[in-house]
Every structure is written in structure tokens, then in C-alpha cells.
PDB file of C-alpha atoms in Angstrom:
ATOM      1  CA  UNK A 235      63.567 -61.280 -27.886  1.00  0.00           C
ATOM      2  CA  UNK A 236      60.594 -58.746 -27.079  1.00  0.00           C
ATOM      3  CA  UNK A 237      57.866 -58.007 -29.257  1.00  0.00           C
ATOM      4  CA  UNK A 238      55.069 -55.559 -29.141  1.00  0.00           C
ATOM      5  CA  UNK A 239      52.166 -55.709 -31.560  1.00  0.00           C
ATOM      6  CA  UNK A 240      49.578 -53.122 -31.556  1.00  0.00           C
ATOM      7  CA  UNK A 241      45.619 -53.810 -32.249  1.00  0.00           C
ATOM      8  CA  UNK A 242      42.583 -51.894 -32.911  1.00  0.00           C
ATOM      9  CA  UNK A 243      40.311 -50.234 -35.140  1.00  0.00           C
ATOM     10  CA  UNK A 244      41.578 -48.798 -38.021  1.00  0.00           C
ATOM     11  CA  UNK A 245      38.946 -46.372 -39.035  1.00  0.00           C
ATOM     12  CA  UNK A 246      37.527 -44.024 -36.314  1.00  0.00           C
ATOM     13  CA  UNK A 247      34.621 -41.544 -37.204  1.00  0.00           C
ATOM     14  CA  UNK A 248      35.206 -37.937 -36.003  1.00  0.00           C
ATOM     15  CA  UNK A 249      34.168 -37.095 -32.277  1.00  0.00           C
ATOM     16  CA  UNK A 250      34.183 -40.652 -31.233  1.00  0.00           C
ATOM     17  CA  UNK A 251      36.937 -42.432 -29.271  1.00  0.00           C
ATOM     18  CA  UNK A 252      40.295 -44.180 -30.570  1.00  0.00           C
ATOM     19  CA  UNK A 253      41.202 -47.154 -28.815  1.00  0.00           C
ATOM     20  CA  UNK A 254      44.406 -49.194 -29.187  1.00  0.00           C
ATOM     21  CA  UNK A 255      46.037 -51.890 -27.277  1.00  0.00           C
ATOM     22  CA  UNK A 256      49.443 -53.340 -27.235  1.00  0.00           C
ATOM     23  CA  UNK A 257      49.984 -56.803 -26.089  1.00  0.00           C
ATOM     24  CA  UNK A 258      53.602 -57.382 -25.308  1.00  0.00           C
ATOM     25  CA  UNK A 259      55.439 -60.766 -25.661  1.00  0.00           C
ATOM     26  CA  UNK A 260      58.469 -62.425 -24.663  1.00  0.00           C
ATOM     27  CA  UNK A 261      59.017 -60.310 -21.230  1.00  0.00           C
ATOM     28  CA  UNK A 262      56.963 -59.040 -18.396  1.00  0.00           C
ATOM     29  CA  UNK A 263      55.161 -55.939 -18.694  1.00  0.00           C
ATOM     30  CA  UNK A 264      55.366 -55.816 -14.919  1.00  0.00           C
ATOM     31  CA  UNK A 265      58.953 -54.616 -14.673  1.00  0.00           C
ATOM     32  CA  UNK A 266      60.138 -52.023 -12.300  1.00  0.00           C
ATOM     33  CA  UNK A 267      62.790 -50.817 -14.777  1.00  0.00           C
ATOM     34  CA  UNK A 268      60.567 -49.884 -17.872  1.00  0.00           C
ATOM     35  CA  UNK A 269      57.942 -47.720 -19.143  1.00  0.00           C
ATOM     36  CA  UNK A 270      55.021 -48.554 -21.796  1.00  0.00           C
ATOM     37  CA  UNK A 271      54.747 -45.851 -23.822  1.00  0.00           C
ATOM     38  CA  UNK A 272      52.463 -44.480 -27.235  1.00  0.00           C
ATOM     39  CA  UNK A 273      53.982 -42.604 -30.330  1.00  0.00           C
ATOM     40  CA  UNK A 274      52.140 -41.276 -33.157  1.00  0.00           C
ATOM     41  CA  UNK A 275      53.269 -40.287 -36.643  1.00  0.00           C
ATOM     42  CA  UNK A 276      50.916 -38.814 -39.112  1.00  0.00           C
ATOM     43  CA  UNK A 277      51.243 -39.603 -42.877  1.00  0.00           C
ATOM     44  CA  UNK A 278      54.287 -38.109 -44.234  1.00  0.00           C
ATOM     45  CA  UNK A 279      55.383 -36.216 -40.754  1.00  0.00           C
ATOM     46  CA  UNK A 280      57.412 -36.603 -37.362  1.00  0.00           C
ATOM     47  CA  UNK A 281      57.073 -38.434 -34.496  1.00  0.00           C
ATOM     48  CA  UNK A 282      54.976 -37.319 -31.534  1.00  0.00           C
ATOM     49  CA  UNK A 283      55.079 -38.519 -28.116  1.00  0.00           C
ATOM     50  CA  UNK A 284      51.835 -39.206 -26.410  1.00  0.00           C
ATOM     51  CA  UNK A 285      52.209 -40.806 -23.213  1.00  0.00           C
ATOM     52  CA  UNK A 286      53.615 -43.436 -20.915  1.00  0.00           C
ATOM     53  CA  UNK A 287      52.778 -45.695 -18.095  1.00  0.00           C
ATOM     54  CA  UNK A 288      54.411 -47.949 -15.782  1.00  0.00           C
ATOM     55  CA  UNK A 289      52.989 -51.351 -14.717  1.00  0.00           C
ATOM     56  CA  UNK A 290      52.364 -49.567 -11.179  1.00  0.00           C
ATOM     57  CA  UNK A 291      49.596 -47.220 -12.760  1.00  0.00           C
ATOM     58  CA  UNK A 292      51.816 -44.125 -12.765  1.00  0.00           C
ATOM     59  CA  UNK A 293      50.859 -42.358 -16.159  1.00  0.00           C
ATOM     60  CA  UNK A 294      52.919 -39.379 -17.915  1.00  0.00           C
ATOM     61  CA  UNK A 295      50.664 -37.517 -20.705  1.00  0.00           C
ATOM     62  CA  UNK A 296      52.065 -34.830 -23.703  1.00  0.00           C
ATOM     63  CA  UNK A 297      49.985 -31.987 -22.391  1.00  0.00           C
ATOM     64  CA  UNK A 298      48.683 -31.133 -25.853  1.00  0.00           C
ATOM     65  CA  UNK A 299      46.967 -34.350 -25.594  1.00  0.00           C
ATOM     66  CA  UNK A 300      46.399 -34.766 -21.824  1.00  0.00           C
ATOM     67  CA  UNK A 301      42.905 -33.951 -21.456  1.00  0.00           C
ATOM     68  CA  UNK A 302      41.694 -36.252 -24.271  1.00  0.00           C
ATOM     69  CA  UNK A 303      44.174 -39.228 -23.380  1.00  0.00           C
ATOM     70  CA  UNK A 304      44.027 -42.218 -21.120  1.00  0.00           C
ATOM     71  CA  UNK A 305      46.695 -44.854 -20.845  1.00  0.00           C
ATOM     72  CA  UNK A 306      45.936 -47.956 -18.887  1.00  0.00           C
ATOM     73  CA  UNK A 307      47.436 -51.534 -18.311  1.00  0.00           C
ATOM     74  CA  UNK A 308      46.368 -54.822 -17.878  1.00  0.00           C
ATOM     75  CA  UNK A 309      49.041 -56.822 -16.106  1.00  0.00           C
ATOM     76  CA  UNK A 310      47.030 -60.439 -15.926  1.00  0.00           C
ATOM     77  CA  UNK A 311      47.137 -59.803 -20.201  1.00  0.00           C
ATOM     78  CA  UNK A 312      50.819 -58.358 -20.431  1.00  0.00           C
ATOM     79  CA  UNK A 313      48.786 -55.243 -22.048  1.00  0.00           C
ATOM     80  CA  UNK A 314      48.866 -51.887 -21.769  1.00  0.00           C
ATOM     81  CA  UNK A 315      46.067 -49.545 -23.888  1.00  0.00           C
ATOM     82  CA  UNK A 316      45.452 -46.201 -25.203  1.00  0.00           C
ATOM     83  CA  UNK A 317      42.387 -44.230 -25.759  1.00  0.00           C
ATOM     84  CA  UNK A 318      41.911 -40.748 -27.337  1.00  0.00           C
ATOM     85  CA  UNK A 319      38.370 -39.112 -26.942  1.00  0.00           C
ATOM     86  CA  UNK A 320      37.030 -36.834 -29.587  1.00  0.00           C
ATOM     87  CA  UNK A 321      39.155 -37.269 -32.431  1.00  0.00           C
ATOM     88  CA  UNK A 322      39.313 -35.247 -35.713  1.00  0.00           C
ATOM     89  CA  UNK A 323      41.079 -35.605 -38.825  1.00  0.00           C
ATOM     90  CA  UNK A 324      44.142 -34.337 -37.164  1.00  0.00           C
ATOM     91  CA  UNK A 325      44.520 -37.480 -35.084  1.00  0.00           C
ATOM     92  CA  UNK A 326      44.676 -39.769 -38.312  1.00  0.00           C
ATOM     93  CA  UNK A 327      48.303 -41.363 -37.652  1.00  0.00           C
ATOM     94  CA  UNK A 328      50.492 -44.519 -37.550  1.00  0.00           C
ATOM     95  CA  UNK A 329      50.280 -45.223 -33.761  1.00  0.00           C
ATOM     96  CA  UNK A 330      53.249 -47.058 -32.208  1.00  0.00           C
ATOM     97  CA  UNK A 331      53.609 -48.707 -28.971  1.00  0.00           C
ATOM     98  CA  UNK A 332      56.715 -48.849 -27.598  1.00  0.00           C
ATOM     99  CA  UNK A 333      58.879 -49.844 -24.094  1.00  0.00           C
ATOM    100  CA  UNK A 334      60.856 -47.011 -22.519  1.00  0.00           C
ATOM    101  CA  UNK A 335      63.841 -47.608 -20.322  1.00  0.00           C
ATOM    102  CA  UNK A 336      63.530 -45.853 -17.063  1.00  0.00           C
ATOM    103  CA  UNK A 337      66.338 -43.319 -16.353  1.00  0.00           C
ATOM    104  CA  UNK A 338      67.653 -42.828 -19.807  1.00  0.00           C
ATOM    105  CA  UNK A 339      63.859 -42.917 -21.187  1.00  0.00           C
ATOM    106  CA  UNK A 340      64.995 -44.196 -24.723  1.00  0.00           C
ATOM    107  CA  UNK A 341      62.881 -46.276 -26.904  1.00  0.00           C
ATOM    108  CA  UNK A 342      64.214 -50.008 -27.203  1.00  0.00           C
ATOM    109  CA  UNK A 343      61.658 -52.169 -28.714  1.00  0.00           C
ATOM    110  CA  UNK A 344      58.880 -50.621 -30.713  1.00  0.00           C
ATOM    111  CA  UNK A 345      55.557 -52.192 -32.450  1.00  0.00           C
ATOM    112  CA  UNK A 346      55.095 -52.536 -35.876  1.00  0.00           C
ATOM    113  CA  UNK A 347      52.592 -49.447 -35.800  1.00  0.00           C
ATOM    114  CA  UNK A 348      49.025 -49.196 -36.883  1.00  0.00           C
ATOM    115  CA  UNK A 349      47.233 -46.630 -39.059  1.00  0.00           C
ATOM    116  CA  UNK A 350      44.037 -44.939 -37.650  1.00  0.00           C
ATOM    117  CA  UNK A 351      42.571 -42.884 -39.780  1.00  0.00           C
ATOM    118  CA  UNK A 352      39.595 -40.587 -38.591  1.00  0.00           C
ATOM    119  CA  UNK A 353      36.943 -40.155 -41.173  1.00  0.00           C
ATOM    120  CA  UNK A 354      33.333 -40.569 -41.448  1.00  0.00           C
TER     121      UNK A 354
ATOM    122  CA  UNK B 135      58.803 -27.527 -24.184  1.00  0.00           C
ATOM    123  CA  UNK B 136      61.715 -28.471 -25.231  1.00  0.00           C
ATOM    124  CA  UNK B 137      62.181 -27.656 -28.985  1.00  0.00           C
ATOM    125  CA  UNK B 138      64.340 -30.178 -30.749  1.00  0.00           C
ATOM    126  CA  UNK B 139      66.015 -29.036 -34.237  1.00  0.00           C
ATOM    127  CA  UNK B 140      67.872 -31.372 -36.912  1.00  0.00           C
ATOM    128  CA  UNK B 141      69.790 -30.055 -39.875  1.00  0.00           C
ATOM    129  CA  UNK B 142      69.603 -30.621 -42.389  1.00  0.00           C
ATOM    130  CA  UNK B 143      66.605 -31.614 -43.113  1.00  0.00           C
ATOM    131  CA  UNK B 144      67.527 -33.926 -46.342  1.00  0.00           C
ATOM    132  CA  UNK B 145      71.021 -34.912 -47.255  1.00  0.00           C
ATOM    133  CA  UNK B 146      72.525 -36.489 -50.805  1.00  0.00           C
ATOM    134  CA  UNK B 147      75.147 -39.144 -50.087  1.00  0.00           C
ATOM    135  CA  UNK B 148      76.480 -41.903 -51.756  1.00  0.00           C
ATOM    136  CA  UNK B 149      77.734 -45.607 -50.436  1.00  0.00           C
ATOM    137  CA  UNK B 150      81.243 -44.980 -48.359  1.00  0.00           C
ATOM    138  CA  UNK B 151      80.667 -41.206 -47.672  1.00  0.00           C
ATOM    139  CA  UNK B 152      80.657 -40.317 -44.159  1.00  0.00           C
ATOM    140  CA  UNK B 153      77.708 -38.096 -42.910  1.00  0.00           C
ATOM    141  CA  UNK B 154      77.497 -35.943 -39.627  1.00  0.00           C
ATOM    142  CA  UNK B 155      73.589 -34.992 -38.643  1.00  0.00           C
ATOM    143  CA  UNK B 156      73.313 -32.637 -36.395  1.00  0.00           C
ATOM    144  CA  UNK B 157      70.422 -31.841 -33.552  1.00  0.00           C
ATOM    145  CA  UNK B 158      69.881 -28.618 -31.355  1.00  0.00           C
ATOM    146  CA  UNK B 159      67.754 -28.411 -28.223  1.00  0.00           C
ATOM    147  CA  UNK B 160      66.221 -25.097 -27.553  1.00  0.00           C
ATOM    148  CA  UNK B 161      67.823 -25.948 -23.869  1.00  0.00           C
ATOM    149  CA  UNK B 162      70.652 -27.961 -22.140  1.00  0.00           C
ATOM    150  CA  UNK B 163      69.304 -31.711 -22.034  1.00  0.00           C
ATOM    151  CA  UNK B 164      72.555 -32.464 -20.646  1.00  0.00           C
ATOM    152  CA  UNK B 165      73.426 -36.029 -22.557  1.00  0.00           C
ATOM    153  CA  UNK B 166      69.676 -36.926 -22.015  1.00  0.00           C
ATOM    154  CA  UNK B 167      69.196 -37.592 -26.126  1.00  0.00           C
ATOM    155  CA  UNK B 168      68.508 -40.608 -28.305  1.00  0.00           C
ATOM    156  CA  UNK B 169      68.913 -41.657 -31.895  1.00  0.00           C
ATOM    157  CA  UNK B 170      66.437 -43.724 -34.108  1.00  0.00           C
ATOM    158  CA  UNK B 171      66.447 -44.560 -37.666  1.00  0.00           C
ATOM    159  CA  UNK B 172      63.191 -45.275 -39.646  1.00  0.00           C
ATOM    160  CA  UNK B 173      62.890 -46.873 -43.319  1.00  0.00           C
ATOM    161  CA  UNK B 174      59.610 -46.501 -44.824  1.00  0.00           C
ATOM    162  CA  UNK B 175      56.282 -48.478 -43.771  1.00  0.00           C
ATOM    163  CA  UNK B 176      58.845 -49.438 -40.316  1.00  0.00           C
ATOM    164  CA  UNK B 177      58.845 -48.732 -37.023  1.00  0.00           C
ATOM    165  CA  UNK B 178      61.889 -46.565 -35.847  1.00  0.00           C
ATOM    166  CA  UNK B 179      64.811 -48.485 -34.555  1.00  0.00           C
ATOM    167  CA  UNK B 180      67.005 -47.105 -31.970  1.00  0.00           C
ATOM    168  CA  UNK B 181      70.721 -46.746 -32.855  1.00  0.00           C
ATOM    169  CA  UNK B 182      72.037 -44.040 -30.091  1.00  0.00           C
ATOM    170  CA  UNK B 183      70.820 -43.406 -26.525  1.00  0.00           C
ATOM    171  CA  UNK B 184      72.366 -40.936 -23.999  1.00  0.00           C
ATOM    172  CA  UNK B 185      74.324 -39.125 -26.529  1.00  0.00           C
ATOM    173  CA  UNK B 186      76.769 -41.805 -27.195  1.00  0.00           C
ATOM    174  CA  UNK B 187      76.354 -45.133 -26.293  1.00  0.00           C
ATOM    175  CA  UNK B 188      76.088 -47.534 -29.264  1.00  0.00           C
ATOM    176  CA  UNK B 189      72.674 -49.934 -28.801  1.00  0.00           C
ATOM    177  CA  UNK B 190      73.037 -53.673 -28.683  1.00  0.00           C
ATOM    178  CA  UNK B 191      73.694 -54.817 -32.143  1.00  0.00           C
ATOM    179  CA  UNK B 192      73.809 -51.406 -34.025  1.00  0.00           C
ATOM    180  CA  UNK B 193      76.852 -51.086 -36.176  1.00  0.00           C
ATOM    181  CA  UNK B 194      79.954 -49.481 -35.277  1.00  0.00           C
ATOM    182  CA  UNK B 195      79.839 -47.480 -38.242  1.00  0.00           C
ATOM    183  CA  UNK B 196      77.086 -44.905 -36.377  1.00  0.00           C
ATOM    184  CA  UNK B 197      78.449 -43.069 -33.542  1.00  0.00           C
ATOM    185  CA  UNK B 198      77.177 -40.189 -31.503  1.00  0.00           C
ATOM    186  CA  UNK B 199      77.995 -37.281 -29.552  1.00  0.00           C
ATOM    187  CA  UNK B 200      77.479 -33.968 -27.916  1.00  0.00           C
ATOM    188  CA  UNK B 201      75.816 -32.792 -24.821  1.00  0.00           C
ATOM    189  CA  UNK B 202      73.964 -29.562 -23.627  1.00  0.00           C
ATOM    190  CA  UNK B 203      72.356 -28.060 -26.740  1.00  0.00           C
ATOM    191  CA  UNK B 204      74.337 -29.505 -29.654  1.00  0.00           C
ATOM    192  CA  UNK B 205      74.497 -32.817 -30.615  1.00  0.00           C
ATOM    193  CA  UNK B 206      75.906 -35.263 -33.821  1.00  0.00           C
ATOM    194  CA  UNK B 207      75.308 -38.357 -35.362  1.00  0.00           C
ATOM    195  CA  UNK B 208      77.999 -39.377 -37.345  1.00  0.00           C
ATOM    196  CA  UNK B 209      78.162 -42.527 -39.955  1.00  0.00           C
ATOM    197  CA  UNK B 210      81.000 -43.334 -41.343  1.00  0.00           C
ATOM    198  CA  UNK B 211      81.462 -45.697 -44.458  1.00  0.00           C
ATOM    199  CA  UNK B 212      77.609 -45.622 -45.723  1.00  0.00           C
ATOM    200  CA  UNK B 213      76.272 -48.852 -46.295  1.00  0.00           C
ATOM    201  CA  UNK B 214      72.919 -49.111 -48.814  1.00  0.00           C
ATOM    202  CA  UNK B 215      70.880 -50.015 -45.840  1.00  0.00           C
ATOM    203  CA  UNK B 216      71.503 -46.498 -43.893  1.00  0.00           C
ATOM    204  CA  UNK B 217      69.727 -44.761 -46.351  1.00  0.00           C
ATOM    205  CA  UNK B 218      66.619 -43.930 -44.505  1.00  0.00           C
ATOM    206  CA  UNK B 219      65.288 -41.049 -42.318  1.00  0.00           C
ATOM    207  CA  UNK B 220      67.142 -40.390 -38.923  1.00  0.00           C
ATOM    208  CA  UNK B 221      65.356 -38.714 -35.690  1.00  0.00           C
ATOM    209  CA  UNK B 222      66.547 -37.053 -32.426  1.00  0.00           C
ATOM    210  CA  UNK B 223      64.827 -37.376 -29.193  1.00  0.00           C
ATOM    211  CA  UNK B 224      65.355 -35.475 -25.963  1.00  0.00           C
ATOM    212  CA  UNK B 225      64.489 -37.430 -22.989  1.00  0.00           C
ATOM    213  CA  UNK B 226      65.544 -34.620 -20.543  1.00  0.00           C
ATOM    214  CA  UNK B 227      62.200 -33.824 -19.605  1.00  0.00           C
ATOM    215  CA  UNK B 228      58.791 -36.245 -19.658  1.00  0.00           C
ATOM    216  CA  UNK B 229      57.531 -34.591 -22.488  1.00  0.00           C
ATOM    217  CA  UNK B 230      59.893 -36.591 -24.538  1.00  0.00           C
ATOM    218  CA  UNK B 231      60.124 -34.339 -27.890  1.00  0.00           C
ATOM    219  CA  UNK B 232      60.967 -35.464 -31.447  1.00  0.00           C
ATOM    220  CA  UNK B 233      63.382 -33.317 -33.893  1.00  0.00           C
ATOM    221  CA  UNK B 234      61.669 -33.162 -37.141  1.00  0.00           C
ATOM    222  CA  UNK B 235      64.276 -35.874 -39.207  1.00  0.00           C
ATOM    223  CA  UNK B 236      66.581 -35.998 -41.458  1.00  0.00           C
ATOM    224  CA  UNK B 237      66.315 -38.215 -44.964  1.00  0.00           C
ATOM    225  CA  UNK B 238      69.496 -39.262 -46.410  1.00  0.00           C
ATOM    226  CA  UNK B 239      69.387 -39.721 -49.687  1.00  0.00           C
ATOM    227  CA  UNK B 240      71.377 -41.597 -51.966  1.00  0.00           C
TER     228      UNK B 240
END
């Protein structure tokens, strides 16, 4: 059974960079049939797509965040990562990583999520 | 961006009832529509993909229908574990967008 696990600091100061990693267990990140994505959910609110990456390095980003987001992949560690720069309180959210099925692009496996708070 | 609008935003029901949740897209998205269930403090769980395909291990009381701009999630015979928030998600454009959610309450 595939498992995804987010990791990273739970508290980030305003104007700094949020950095999270997602470790994939029980399967290979180097699959041509899948992308690997990041989604966030502010407390009490809905879901927002951040972006995704293929093991080849191909990326897609939400245009509203594109200037601040970088998603990368490390196939040797079976991990992918998210960096979000110049954070503000509006970036406080639970951040999820997920597997995206190529083609129909649905998210079939999710990490448990990690709360990141932006505060000084 | 393709906007996704769910109705209702909240819904009260009882165990054994049947309910429907509607998701409307701001433009045609063919059958590129997925449904998720989220319980408090948990990650969303995929229920339905490609508008009407049931994800593995999801009970058959869940079903999805629709194409184009209007989609429906139906739950027949609600069970206690079904009380949760439901989200639709379009995957027609590379900027995936979610509906605002429908909270199903007792």
C-alpha cells in the first residue's frame, strides 16, 4: 500500500521560505503514470491546488502562486519537495502531498497533512 | 480558471437517507470530475473519478453522474461514517480547482 508522509517545520516567520518534503513509501516515485502534487487547506476552509511534478522534472504550478513556488523531485530518496517563498499569514494552512494519476488527473493517495503556521 | 460551485453548502440527513450533492463547472469539463470525502482532521479520500468511476474499496452506495458542466454525487442509504465534507475537483485544465465543499451533517 502506497504511503505518503509530509515533513518540515510547523512554524515559519513572515517573509521567509516554507519548505516541506513528501516521502513516498510502498512504491516508486519514478513512475511514468503518475505525477506528485501539493495541495493546501487554510484552517476551516477549502482545498487549493499548489502544483505538481513528474519524476522527469516536468512541473505545473497554480498561476496564483507560481512566482513564489518551486516543486522539485529527488528520485534517489523517493521524495518530492515544496518551497514557497515570501510567506505571509495567508499561507497558514494544512499542506498535503498526493499522488496524481496521469490522464484523468485524480488524486488517489494522500499524505496525512502537516499544519504550517506563518507567524513571528 | 474553471470555477467549481457545489450545492448545497450544507445538508442535514439521517442514517438510511439518500442524498445528492451537485457540482457545477463554469465551463464544460467533459467527464474530468472527481469527488472526495474529508473527515475532520483527515486528508481527503477519493470516492469517484472521471465523473462516474467508483474508486477501489469505496462502497457501492456512492455513485457519480454527469458530464459537461453539471455533476451529481449520490449516496443511497447513508451510514454513520458518511457524515463528512464532500468536495468535487475538476481535472480538465492543468489548474485543478475544487468546489467549496458540502458538509453533510446529522
